[in-house]
Amino acid sequence: MIPPDAQDFYIIDGHAQIYRSYYAPFRDLTSPTGEPTRATFVFTQMLMNLAANRKPDYLCMVIDSGDETVFRKDIFPEYKANRKAPPDDFRPQEARIMEIVREAGVPIFVKPGFEADDLNRDVRQTAVWAGF
């Protein structure tokens, strides 16, 4: 049972939300220097709305390591083998979003060989052990 004075703890699945922002039905946006910014804008709006409307006591973001060491490849070598590479304008926006999240003071959890789902589970379990 959750105590009535329990605090809110939100975990953002980083890549899921970044991809969601990238493919959002929103017009293309660019900075004055030509940098693509649609995903950056949509993600930042989501983050600001979460902070303003939900007012979480704790907030963090988990993100895939994005490397080839993910342990699932040991189990199933074809894991994500058919996944297409992200579009060219995705990575710069991903980097900018990561910068914004860091500057906002939101902790980012990433661990080589693991994906956001794994880290999400670990963060949630740690929160439960801490009394959330």
XYZ file of C-alpha atoms in Angstrom:
132
model
C 0.000 0.000 0.000
C 1.296 3.437 -0.916
C 1.290 5.853 2.014
C -0.956 8.929 1.563
C 2.043 11.276 1.760
C 3.961 9.379 -0.935
C 5.975 11.522 -3.280
C 5.835 11.414 -7.072
C 8.718 9.844 -8.955
C 8.645 10.071 -12.754
C 10.970 8.125 -15.021
C 11.274 9.286 -18.632
C 12.146 6.617 -21.199
C 14.583 8.852 -23.061
C 14.843 7.334 -26.510
C 11.154 6.444 -26.606
C 10.224 10.066 -25.912
C 12.905 11.478 -28.199
C 11.675 9.319 -31.098
C 8.087 10.199 -30.237
C 9.043 13.873 -30.368
C 10.938 13.416 -33.635
C 7.941 11.817 -35.349
C 5.321 14.068 -33.716
C 2.734 15.484 -36.102
C 4.227 18.945 -35.891
C 5.622 21.182 -38.596
C 9.351 21.147 -39.312
C 11.289 23.627 -37.229
C 14.821 24.923 -37.594
C 16.967 27.371 -35.675
C 18.207 30.581 -37.317
C 21.413 28.699 -38.157
C 19.475 25.911 -39.885
C 19.737 23.331 -37.090
C 16.681 21.022 -37.086
C 14.721 21.583 -33.887
C 11.275 19.947 -34.150
C 12.131 17.009 -31.858
C 14.014 19.346 -29.539
C 11.024 21.681 -29.295
C 8.430 18.926 -28.836
C 10.534 17.076 -26.235
C 11.293 20.276 -24.312
C 7.589 21.162 -24.280
C 6.793 17.692 -22.910
C 9.449 18.080 -20.205
C 8.241 21.563 -19.241
C 4.597 20.430 -19.179
C 5.495 17.446 -17.012
C 7.314 19.689 -14.556
C 4.602 22.359 -14.507
C 1.492 20.176 -14.506
C 2.572 17.077 -12.589
C 5.150 18.746 -10.332
C 7.105 15.553 -9.658
C 9.111 15.383 -6.470
C 11.651 13.232 -8.284
C 12.368 12.978 -11.990
C 14.998 11.120 -13.969
C 15.557 9.867 -17.485
C 16.771 6.435 -18.522
C 18.311 5.930 -21.922
C 19.674 3.073 -24.009
C 23.451 2.816 -24.116
C 23.170 2.637 -27.895
C 26.161 0.383 -28.208
C 26.693 -3.122 -29.487
C 27.396 -4.517 -26.013
C 23.734 -4.912 -25.089
C 23.473 -8.272 -23.361
C 20.472 -9.329 -25.452
C 22.790 -9.720 -28.454
C 24.569 -12.512 -26.575
C 21.239 -14.288 -26.228
C 19.908 -13.457 -29.690
C 22.579 -12.188 -32.146
C 19.925 -10.816 -34.545
C 18.466 -8.598 -31.836
C 17.406 -5.345 -33.554
C 19.266 -6.436 -36.698
C 16.457 -5.149 -38.918
C 16.186 -1.779 -37.217
C 16.900 1.081 -39.572
C 19.455 3.733 -38.703
C 17.916 6.969 -37.459
C 17.456 9.803 -39.957
C 20.412 12.157 -40.413
C 18.760 15.001 -38.529
C 17.882 12.809 -35.531
C 21.310 12.596 -33.826
C 21.904 16.363 -33.594
C 18.487 16.791 -31.995
C 19.103 13.866 -29.656
C 22.359 15.496 -28.536
C 20.632 18.843 -28.004
C 17.844 17.178 -25.997
C 20.386 15.415 -23.799
C 22.061 18.776 -23.200
C 18.723 20.366 -22.249
C 17.850 17.525 -19.872
C 21.256 17.776 -18.171
C 20.987 21.570 -17.910
C 17.517 21.177 -16.383
C 19.141 19.127 -13.623
C 17.375 15.895 -14.532
C 19.607 12.889 -13.796
C 20.205 10.672 -16.850
C 20.859 6.994 -16.230
C 22.718 5.054 -18.917
C 24.797 1.913 -18.532
C 26.839 0.146 -21.227
C 25.224 -3.121 -22.273
C 21.779 -2.160 -20.997
C 18.683 -0.555 -22.435
C 16.280 1.956 -20.966
C 13.793 -0.800 -20.078
C 16.416 -2.512 -17.927
C 17.350 0.723 -16.193
C 13.689 1.667 -15.771
C 13.144 -1.600 -13.896
C 16.200 -1.006 -11.713
C 15.259 2.592 -10.888
C 11.678 1.557 -10.082
C 12.885 -1.273 -7.851
C 15.277 1.059 -6.046
C 12.418 3.552 -5.548
C 10.244 0.795 -4.078
C 13.033 -0.199 -1.698
C 13.344 3.466 -0.719
C 9.651 3.565 0.235
C 7.914 4.955 -2.821
